[in-house]
């Protein structure tokens, strides 16, 4: 879910800021010194915190601020959630207890609330919920699907079901959870075509069913053994929907909804004679619900709920209607609303939580959307709703302490739309504007009359996150560009953002208002940090691995009073952090050097949970560094004590152990496996390990891989078992129009060609001036672009990453024909290339090899390895047992399963093809391709760029291919000499 932003700023403070100095409200004691910028100092938190739940309510992730003993919580348009509200306090909205989900229908019988729901196993259940809506008890479980139900005074439950075996409709009576009798709807209706039940009700052991067909509607009256007593018909019936009783009377009422005239027709039915009488027509009404001792039934118009009395046909206003109202029910004559899936759609509610109380402080119902909220310096929660008009926006401002409100009408500048309200007070409005055509964002200020005052200048390429207010009334903006995310002080004098800035870490998640000596706080996936802006000092306030917060928790809000009083909110609850002792002594930890941003934060989090005495530090070699300088930085670290414990990279990164001229810098992972019972060589795919080897040593390892290869039609490849470059070129020249698909002739590697066979990284040599490469080069120059809808290509360059691949490829690209693997020319084994994705190495100089090895082993845990086949097309795991699991899952998966399900995929002609579960032959072919691949893919981007550049020059300018090949040979050789 998109995280909710918390945007706060103090305009009064902004107006007194001067240059890049902090506010004179603190006597200008602090000045920004440019020499300190970027020197981010880190100190560690000193406490181990236990997390005590303050509240677990509807949507604690929407908590937007804390003030002393109050916790302010605003809710709107959140996750689908079923809940209830009382008409006496509509702001007090509660969800059903945990475990109640997939609710189909509900009702109140004998002053108890019954819920019809689907369990996790797909079976229907009917349960009762207690009067506090906090716990529930099971009444019955049924393997058939229960559409609706009703309960008699003696607690028999009557249900309308769909039989899983016959797919027919049935009426059941249950007692103590056991079906005592059953009747087929087709028997009751004499097999009326398309008959279905819209409502089932039981009064005094008499069961009433509203039945609708394509051309008529009627009511069936059954006794308690489900024998038909009477069929009530009326020529005026249109489409019967609900049956309800008139309180304690014997009269019954049914609502006939006339959608053409937007009204409800109410009929009374004599319980003795079954005579039907037209009682009333209610215009502008759409729904009818059961009544109570005061009202015979309730009905709804578009915006309101009314109670209806049949004796005088009078209607009484009850409450405003929520658009997501599912039902109305009463318990002890207290009227409650049953809310459907989108409980808070276009609905804003605010709460304060103090101790165990949930106090609704504001509830707004309308078409506006919340666009700003903040805790004012006074500690009062303020909400802002923005309503878009034709050419302007009306801002509704509500102070939740005294429920005072006001309005401001602002007119955006031309071509700009209001994105969100950042702050509003008695004098000024600060808003974020967005230009959709240019993707430009800016911060604008208006007075309370809607007059434009000024705008703050910021990098046009910047995207504004939010504004943070410190306790000393200084304001900071969080924004990001293509170079990263930053915090900067807002300068009110010249309406700019100060150049002095603090860079956020790559794993930055959210920012929060400052307190005490901290100007602001921010969170990452590993902790919460306080920022002292003046000296760029960053202090670790909370280490998430040094508290007992649930592992899966995601922090949405944070409040800091002091080191002994902190609150956080997550998806599940609001927690107060209670110091419970010193943190475990932390070792020097391990450092992971990254050439690209490829370390999974969840993996680091899990490692730190399992090894609380070992910290993890990420060294980002790629950060603010050109590619050419990365290897120099790593080489310098290898020669010093700054050497990381682990180096991680992608296969295409030129700085990898396989290509590095100082292989002695890396630990042999085979040696570590020999002394480890948890991860051994026998557990992993031997051919992938062999491809990763260097002189029988293993300096790098990967948790997953894919396989690149060439597949084709067997009838044209029957004379080849595999091929070299010359035979490949000969095949292309003999089939210039339909050998394979080329969408862009200017891209030499358009079809996925690789140059492994022309480069020897071991001795840093290349052979691009060979006759074979010249023939390939000329062949590509003369191969035309493919026709848009051609269907008869013989070859396909393909990345295999799932056991579903072949059935999809054969159905969509080869018209249902079987294909064979031919592989790439001059590639050992079966011609397939192993693409490893991320790889990891341990540096021999590491002082923490034991911990480094524990981190590597996590890559091969059940949890981490399984994720490669839990989701479609993410690659194969390295463990042999999980490869087998992946095969079996593909074979046995049900058609409604996400993985391997029958899916509709568009082919190249634009038709949709239904692709099913692969057969044994297709799975076996993929298994063979995997097991016979022995060559590592060296996707050297630098070499590819050189070849493509020379190829395009030759193609577009008509220059000599001989000259281009000489240039390729010379340029690649120079590159190899420099790098290897």
PDB file of N, CA, C and O in Angstrom, residues 900-921:
ATOM      1  N   UNK A 900       1.496 -20.955 -12.600  1.00  0.00           N
ATOM      2  CA  UNK A 900       1.220 -21.965 -13.593  1.00  0.00           C
ATOM      3  C   UNK A 900      -0.223 -22.016 -14.038  1.00  0.00           C
ATOM      4  O   UNK A 900      -0.626 -22.951 -14.713  1.00  0.00           O
ATOM      5  N   UNK A 901      -1.020 -21.022 -13.673  1.00  0.00           N
ATOM      6  CA  UNK A 901      -2.432 -21.071 -14.000  1.00  0.00           C
ATOM      7  C   UNK A 901      -2.648 -20.922 -15.499  1.00  0.00           C
ATOM      8  O   UNK A 901      -1.802 -20.419 -16.214  1.00  0.00           O
ATOM      9  N   UNK A 902      -3.791 -21.409 -15.962  1.00  0.00           N
ATOM     10  CA  UNK A 902      -4.157 -21.134 -17.342  1.00  0.00           C
ATOM     11  C   UNK A 902      -4.295 -19.635 -17.485  1.00  0.00           C
ATOM     12  O   UNK A 902      -5.012 -18.985 -16.740  1.00  0.00           O
ATOM     13  N   UNK A 903      -3.582 -19.075 -18.441  1.00  0.00           N
ATOM     14  CA  UNK A 903      -3.606 -17.637 -18.612  1.00  0.00           C
ATOM     15  C   UNK A 903      -3.738 -17.301 -20.084  1.00  0.00           C
ATOM     16  O   UNK A 903      -3.417 -18.098 -20.954  1.00  0.00           O
ATOM     17  N   UNK A 904      -4.240 -16.124 -20.342  1.00  0.00           N
ATOM     18  CA  UNK A 904      -4.406 -15.668 -21.719  1.00  0.00           C
ATOM     19  C   UNK A 904      -3.263 -14.723 -22.045  1.00  0.00           C
ATOM     20  O   UNK A 904      -3.079 -13.710 -21.388  1.00  0.00           O
ATOM     21  N   UNK A 905      -2.470 -15.089 -23.053  1.00  0.00           N
ATOM     22  CA  UNK A 905      -1.296 -14.311 -23.435  1.00  0.00           C
ATOM     23  C   UNK A 905      -1.404 -13.947 -24.904  1.00  0.00           C
ATOM     24  O   UNK A 905      -1.739 -14.792 -25.736  1.00  0.00           O
ATOM     25  N   UNK A 906      -1.126 -12.684 -25.224  1.00  0.00           N
ATOM     26  CA  UNK A 906      -1.180 -12.245 -26.608  1.00  0.00           C
ATOM     27  C   UNK A 906       0.015 -12.748 -27.397  1.00  0.00           C
ATOM     28  O   UNK A 906       1.149 -12.670 -26.936  1.00  0.00           O
ATOM     29  N   UNK A 907      -0.238 -13.274 -28.601  1.00  0.00           N
ATOM     30  CA  UNK A 907       0.888 -13.668 -29.451  1.00  0.00           C
ATOM     31  C   UNK A 907       1.274 -12.500 -30.339  1.00  0.00           C
ATOM     32  O   UNK A 907       0.716 -11.407 -30.261  1.00  0.00           O
ATOM     33  N   UNK A 908       2.242 -12.716 -31.230  1.00  0.00           N
ATOM     34  CA  UNK A 908       2.779 -11.621 -32.041  1.00  0.00           C
ATOM     35  C   UNK A 908       1.772 -11.089 -33.052  1.00  0.00           C
ATOM     36  O   UNK A 908       1.940  -9.992 -33.579  1.00  0.00           O
ATOM     37  N   UNK A 909       0.715 -11.842 -33.332  1.00  0.00           N
ATOM     38  CA  UNK A 909      -0.291 -11.380 -34.282  1.00  0.00           C
ATOM     39  C   UNK A 909      -1.406 -10.610 -33.587  1.00  0.00           C
ATOM     40  O   UNK A 909      -2.326 -10.136 -34.238  1.00  0.00           O
ATOM     41  N   UNK A 910      -1.332 -10.498 -32.259  1.00  0.00           N
ATOM     42  CA  UNK A 910      -2.353  -9.779 -31.525  1.00  0.00           C
ATOM     43  C   UNK A 910      -3.475 -10.651 -30.992  1.00  0.00           C
ATOM     44  O   UNK A 910      -4.363 -10.180 -30.306  1.00  0.00           O
ATOM     45  N   UNK A 911      -3.436 -11.959 -31.317  1.00  0.00           N
ATOM     46  CA  UNK A 911      -4.462 -12.855 -30.797  1.00  0.00           C
ATOM     47  C   UNK A 911      -4.152 -13.245 -29.359  1.00  0.00           C
ATOM     48  O   UNK A 911      -2.996 -13.299 -28.963  1.00  0.00           O
ATOM     49  N   UNK A 912      -5.198 -13.539 -28.599  1.00  0.00           N
ATOM     50  CA  UNK A 912      -5.021 -14.038 -27.231  1.00  0.00           C
ATOM     51  C   UNK A 912      -5.007 -15.555 -27.252  1.00  0.00           C
ATOM     52  O   UNK A 912      -5.917 -16.191 -27.791  1.00  0.00           O
ATOM     53  N   UNK A 913      -3.969 -16.142 -26.673  1.00  0.00           N
ATOM     54  CA  UNK A 913      -3.803 -17.586 -26.629  1.00  0.00           C
ATOM     55  C   UNK A 913      -3.944 -18.045 -25.187  1.00  0.00           C
ATOM     56  O   UNK A 913      -3.300 -17.505 -24.292  1.00  0.00           O
ATOM     57  N   UNK A 914      -4.815 -19.027 -24.939  1.00  0.00           N
ATOM     58  CA  UNK A 914      -4.927 -19.613 -23.605  1.00  0.00           C
ATOM     59  C   UNK A 914      -3.803 -20.618 -23.405  1.00  0.00           C
ATOM     60  O   UNK A 914      -3.684 -21.596 -24.139  1.00  0.00           O
ATOM     61  N   UNK A 915      -2.960 -20.347 -22.424  1.00  0.00           N
ATOM     62  CA  UNK A 915      -1.794 -21.195 -22.157  1.00  0.00           C
ATOM     63  C   UNK A 915      -2.050 -21.966 -20.871  1.00  0.00           C
ATOM     64  O   UNK A 915      -2.372 -21.392 -19.838  1.00  0.00           O
ATOM     65  N   UNK A 916      -1.892 -23.272 -20.950  1.00  0.00           N
ATOM     66  CA  UNK A 916      -2.192 -24.104 -19.793  1.00  0.00           C
ATOM     67  C   UNK A 916      -0.952 -24.589 -19.086  1.00  0.00           C
ATOM     68  O   UNK A 916       0.144 -24.060 -19.240  1.00  0.00           O
ATOM     69  N   UNK A 917      -1.115 -25.620 -18.281  1.00  0.00           N
ATOM     70  CA  UNK A 917      -0.031 -26.195 -17.493  1.00  0.00           C
ATOM     71  C   UNK A 917       0.881 -26.999 -18.417  1.00  0.00           C
ATOM     72  O   UNK A 917       0.400 -27.743 -19.271  1.00  0.00           O
ATOM     73  N   UNK A 918       2.203 -26.874 -18.301  1.00  0.00           N
ATOM     74  CA  UNK A 918       3.108 -27.618 -19.193  1.00  0.00           C
ATOM     75  C   UNK A 918       3.009 -29.113 -18.989  1.00  0.00           C
ATOM     76  O   UNK A 918       2.719 -29.596 -17.884  1.00  0.00           O
ATOM     77  N   UNK A 919       3.279 -29.855 -20.072  1.00  0.00           N
ATOM     78  CA  UNK A 919       3.245 -31.303 -19.961  1.00  0.00           C
ATOM     79  C   UNK A 919       4.630 -31.827 -19.558  1.00  0.00           C
ATOM     80  O   UNK A 919       5.599 -31.081 -19.441  1.00  0.00           O
ATOM     81  N   UNK A 920       4.706 -33.142 -19.359  1.00  0.00           N
ATOM     82  CA  UNK A 920       5.946 -33.786 -18.904  1.00  0.00           C
ATOM     83  C   UNK A 920       7.090 -33.534 -19.877  1.00  0.00           C
ATOM     84  O   UNK A 920       8.231 -33.298 -19.487  1.00  0.00           O
ATOM     85  N   UNK A 921       6.802 -33.600 -21.180  1.00  0.00           N
ATOM     86  CA  UNK A 921       7.849 -33.418 -22.186  1.00  0.00           C
ATOM     87  C   UNK A 921       8.428 -32.014 -22.113  1.00  0.00           C
ATOM     88  O   UNK A 921       9.649 -31.824 -22.188  1.00  0.00           O
TER      89      UNK A 921
END
